[in-house]
Short mmCIF file of C-alpha atoms in Angstrom, two decimals:
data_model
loop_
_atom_site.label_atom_id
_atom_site.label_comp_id
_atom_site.label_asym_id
_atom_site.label_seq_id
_atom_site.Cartn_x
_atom_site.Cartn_y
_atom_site.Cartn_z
CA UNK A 23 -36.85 22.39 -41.90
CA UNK A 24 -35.85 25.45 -39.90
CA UNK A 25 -38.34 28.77 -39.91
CA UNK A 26 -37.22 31.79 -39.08
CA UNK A 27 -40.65 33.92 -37.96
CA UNK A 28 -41.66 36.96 -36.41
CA UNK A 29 -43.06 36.07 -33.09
CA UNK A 30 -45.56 39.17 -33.42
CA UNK A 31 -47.10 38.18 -36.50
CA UNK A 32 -49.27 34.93 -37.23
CA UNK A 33 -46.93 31.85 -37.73
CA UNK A 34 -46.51 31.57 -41.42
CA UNK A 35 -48.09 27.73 -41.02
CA UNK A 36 -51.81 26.29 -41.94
CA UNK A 37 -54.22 25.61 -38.89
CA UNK A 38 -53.61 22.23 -37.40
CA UNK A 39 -50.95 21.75 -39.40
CA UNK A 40 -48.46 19.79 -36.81
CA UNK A 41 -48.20 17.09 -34.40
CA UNK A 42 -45.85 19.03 -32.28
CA UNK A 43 -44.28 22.07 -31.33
CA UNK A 44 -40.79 22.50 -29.23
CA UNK A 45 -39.56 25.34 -28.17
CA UNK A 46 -36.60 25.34 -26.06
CA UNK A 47 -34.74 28.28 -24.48
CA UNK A 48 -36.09 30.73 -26.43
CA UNK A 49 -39.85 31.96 -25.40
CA UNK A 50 -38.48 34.27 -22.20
CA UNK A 51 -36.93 36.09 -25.15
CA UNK A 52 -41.05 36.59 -26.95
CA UNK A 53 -43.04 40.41 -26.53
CA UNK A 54 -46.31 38.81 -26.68
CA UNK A 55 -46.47 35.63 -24.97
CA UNK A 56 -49.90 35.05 -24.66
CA UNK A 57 -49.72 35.61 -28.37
CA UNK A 58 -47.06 33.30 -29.20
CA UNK A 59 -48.83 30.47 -27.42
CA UNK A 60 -52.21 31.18 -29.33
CA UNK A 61 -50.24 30.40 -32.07
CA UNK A 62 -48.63 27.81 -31.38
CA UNK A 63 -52.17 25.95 -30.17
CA UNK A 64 -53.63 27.24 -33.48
CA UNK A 65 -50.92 25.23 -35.78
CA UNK A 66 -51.55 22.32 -33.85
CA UNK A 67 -53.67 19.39 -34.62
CA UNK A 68 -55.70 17.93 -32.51
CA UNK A 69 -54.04 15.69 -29.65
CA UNK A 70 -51.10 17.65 -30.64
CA UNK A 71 -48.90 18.42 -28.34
CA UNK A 72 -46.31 21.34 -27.24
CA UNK A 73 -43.09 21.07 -25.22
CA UNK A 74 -41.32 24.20 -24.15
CA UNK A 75 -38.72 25.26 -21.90
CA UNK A 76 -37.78 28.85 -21.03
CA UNK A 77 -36.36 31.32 -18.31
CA UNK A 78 -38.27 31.69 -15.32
CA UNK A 79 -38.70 35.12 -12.86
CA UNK A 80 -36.15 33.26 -10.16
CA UNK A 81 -33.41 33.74 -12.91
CA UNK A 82 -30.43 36.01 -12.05
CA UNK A 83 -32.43 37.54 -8.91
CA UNK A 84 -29.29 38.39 -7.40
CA UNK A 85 -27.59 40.06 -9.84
CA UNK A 86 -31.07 41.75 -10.72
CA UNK A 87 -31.11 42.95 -6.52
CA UNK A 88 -26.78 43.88 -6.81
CA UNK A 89 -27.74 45.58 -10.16
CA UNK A 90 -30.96 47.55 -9.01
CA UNK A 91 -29.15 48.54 -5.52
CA UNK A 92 -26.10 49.89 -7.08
CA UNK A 93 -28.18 51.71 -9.34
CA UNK A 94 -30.33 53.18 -6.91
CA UNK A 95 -27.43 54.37 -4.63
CA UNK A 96 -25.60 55.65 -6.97
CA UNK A 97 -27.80 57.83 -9.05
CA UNK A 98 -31.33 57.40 -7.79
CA UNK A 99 -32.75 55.70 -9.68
CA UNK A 100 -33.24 52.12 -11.45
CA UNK A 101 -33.36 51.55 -15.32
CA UNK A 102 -34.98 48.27 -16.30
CA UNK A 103 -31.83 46.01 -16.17
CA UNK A 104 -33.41 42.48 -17.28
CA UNK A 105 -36.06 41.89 -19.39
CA UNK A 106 -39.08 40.93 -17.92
CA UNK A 107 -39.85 36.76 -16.82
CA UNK A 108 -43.28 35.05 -16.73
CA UNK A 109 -43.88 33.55 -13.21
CA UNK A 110 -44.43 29.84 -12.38
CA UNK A 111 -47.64 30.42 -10.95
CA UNK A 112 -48.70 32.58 -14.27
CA UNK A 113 -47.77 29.60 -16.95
CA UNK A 114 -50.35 27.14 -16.39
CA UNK A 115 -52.72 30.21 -17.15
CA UNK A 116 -51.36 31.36 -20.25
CA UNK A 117 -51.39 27.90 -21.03
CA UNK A 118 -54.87 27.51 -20.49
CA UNK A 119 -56.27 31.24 -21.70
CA UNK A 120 -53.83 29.76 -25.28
CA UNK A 121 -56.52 26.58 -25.64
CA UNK A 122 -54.12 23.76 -24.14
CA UNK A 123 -55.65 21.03 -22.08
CA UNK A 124 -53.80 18.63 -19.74
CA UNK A 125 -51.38 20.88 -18.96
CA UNK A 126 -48.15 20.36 -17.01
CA UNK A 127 -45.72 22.49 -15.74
CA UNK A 128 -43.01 22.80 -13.84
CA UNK A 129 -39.66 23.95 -12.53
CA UNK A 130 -36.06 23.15 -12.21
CA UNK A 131 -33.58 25.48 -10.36
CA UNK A 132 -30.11 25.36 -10.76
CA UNK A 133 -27.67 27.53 -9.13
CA UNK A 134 -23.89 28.41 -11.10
CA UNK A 135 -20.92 29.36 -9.36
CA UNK A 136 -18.70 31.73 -11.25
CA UNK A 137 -15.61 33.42 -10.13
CA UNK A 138 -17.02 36.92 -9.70
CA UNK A 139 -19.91 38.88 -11.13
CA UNK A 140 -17.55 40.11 -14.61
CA UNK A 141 -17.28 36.47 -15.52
CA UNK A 142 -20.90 35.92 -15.11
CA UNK A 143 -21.77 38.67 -17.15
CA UNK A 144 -19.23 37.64 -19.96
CA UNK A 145 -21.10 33.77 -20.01
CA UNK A 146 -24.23 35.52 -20.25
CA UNK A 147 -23.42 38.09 -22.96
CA UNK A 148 -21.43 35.26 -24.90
CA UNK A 149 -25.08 32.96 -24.76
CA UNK A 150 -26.95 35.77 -26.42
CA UNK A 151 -28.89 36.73 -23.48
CA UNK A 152 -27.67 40.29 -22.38
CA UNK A 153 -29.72 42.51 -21.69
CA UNK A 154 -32.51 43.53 -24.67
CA UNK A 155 -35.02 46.24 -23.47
CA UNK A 156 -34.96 49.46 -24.78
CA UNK A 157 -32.02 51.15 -24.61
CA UNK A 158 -31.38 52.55 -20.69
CA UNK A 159 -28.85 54.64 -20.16
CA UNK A 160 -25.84 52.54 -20.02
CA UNK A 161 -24.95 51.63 -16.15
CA UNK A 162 -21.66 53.70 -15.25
CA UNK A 163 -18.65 52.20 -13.99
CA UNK A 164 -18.84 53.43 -10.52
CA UNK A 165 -22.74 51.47 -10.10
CA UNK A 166 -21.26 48.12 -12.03
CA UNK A 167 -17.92 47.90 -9.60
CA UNK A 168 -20.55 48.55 -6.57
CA UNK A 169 -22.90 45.91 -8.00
CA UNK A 170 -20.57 43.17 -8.49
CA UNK A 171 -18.83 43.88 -5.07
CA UNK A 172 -22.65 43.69 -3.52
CA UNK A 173 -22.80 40.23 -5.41
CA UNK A 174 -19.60 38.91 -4.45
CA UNK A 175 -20.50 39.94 -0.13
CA UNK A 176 -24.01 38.95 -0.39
CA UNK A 177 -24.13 35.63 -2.26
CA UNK A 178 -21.17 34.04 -2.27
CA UNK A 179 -20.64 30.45 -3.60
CA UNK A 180 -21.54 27.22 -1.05
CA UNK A 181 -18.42 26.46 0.21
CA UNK A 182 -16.34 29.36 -1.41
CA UNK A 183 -15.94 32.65 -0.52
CA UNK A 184 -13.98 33.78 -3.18
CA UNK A 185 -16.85 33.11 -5.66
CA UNK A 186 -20.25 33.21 -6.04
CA UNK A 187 -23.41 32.20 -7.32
CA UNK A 188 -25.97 32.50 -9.85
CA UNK A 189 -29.21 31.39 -9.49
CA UNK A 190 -31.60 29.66 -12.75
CA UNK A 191 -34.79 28.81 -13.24
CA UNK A 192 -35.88 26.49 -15.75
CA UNK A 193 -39.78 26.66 -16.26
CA UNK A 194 -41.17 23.39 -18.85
CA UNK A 195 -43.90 23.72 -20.37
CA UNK A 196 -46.11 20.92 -21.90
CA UNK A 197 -49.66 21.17 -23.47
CA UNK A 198 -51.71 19.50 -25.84
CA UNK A 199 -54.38 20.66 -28.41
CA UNK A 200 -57.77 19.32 -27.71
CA UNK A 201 -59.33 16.22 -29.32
CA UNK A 202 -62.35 14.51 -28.53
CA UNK A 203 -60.91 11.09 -27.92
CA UNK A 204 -58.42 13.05 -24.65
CA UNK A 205 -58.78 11.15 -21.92
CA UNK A 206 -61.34 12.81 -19.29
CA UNK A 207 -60.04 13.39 -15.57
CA UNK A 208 -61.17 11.48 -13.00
CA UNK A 209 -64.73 12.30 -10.60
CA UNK A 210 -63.67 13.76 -6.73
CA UNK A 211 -64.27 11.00 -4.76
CA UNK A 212 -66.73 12.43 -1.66
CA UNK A 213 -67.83 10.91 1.28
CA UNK A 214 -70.80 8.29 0.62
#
């Protein structure tokens, strides 16, 4: 059964009412993740376990830097060009400060080559995941033709010149809800 629910308001679901929870590609997209994952750990059961997968800061960092440059040169200033990104080091945390125990994450980077920085920007905006912030200004035509020139000198594909590439990082998620029968870590071994 598909739910469609407001990430900012309770999940419309009993506590401990579900074995597990998946969420895949969509939580870089959540205002309030520290919220969401509350949630998510409250409609759990125990030994329950979650499985997610979003966006990580390292996404699109060049065309964030070609972007913000361009930006800055040509009218001084920068507008907030890509929404925000939770760090790697900052997920076990929210993890934790959520309720989760035994808690693994981790990464997977993958970098894209695309012909030129237009092309890029058409795969992205044809995925959904343009650009969602509050309105800026719109980025004039003079900053956008610098920016994906910038792109196309500065980080061009391995092995082709021509193109160039885009950098993505997957962060995975995986916690489970608490239970008294979860297995206990084991005692530091010292010396003696």
């Amino acid at each position: 059964t598909a739910v469609v629910a407001d990430e900012e308001r309770p999940l419309p679901f009993d506590d401990a009412s579900f074995d597990a929870v998946l969420s895949s590609g969509s939580l870089h997209w959540v205002n309030d993740l520290p919220g969401a994952l509350r949630e998510v750990r409250r409609v759990l059961r125990p030994d329950g376990v979650f499985i997610g997968a979003l966006a990580g800061a390292g996404t699109l960092g060049e065309l964030q830097y070609c972007l913000a440059a361009a930006e800055e040169e040509r009218t001084g200033g920068v507008a907030p060009r890509c929404s925000p990104a939770a760090r790697l080091a900052d997920c076990g945390q929210l993890l934790h400060q959520a309720g989760f125990r035994l808690i693994t994450v981790d990464v997977e980077r993958v970098q894209v080559d695309f012909g030129d920085a237009f092309l890029l920007l058409d795969d992205l905006q044809r995925m959904g995941e343009q650009h969602a912030p509050l309105a800026p200004a719109p980025l004039g035509r003079d900053a956008l033709l610098a920016a994906a020139a910038a792109y196309q000198h500065m980080f061009p594909a391995a092995g082709d010149a021509t193109a160039l590439r885009a950098s993505f990082e997957m962060t995975f998620l995986i916690g489970w809800a608490p239970d008294t029968n979860e297995p206990a870590p084991v005692r530091a071994r010292g010396p003696g």
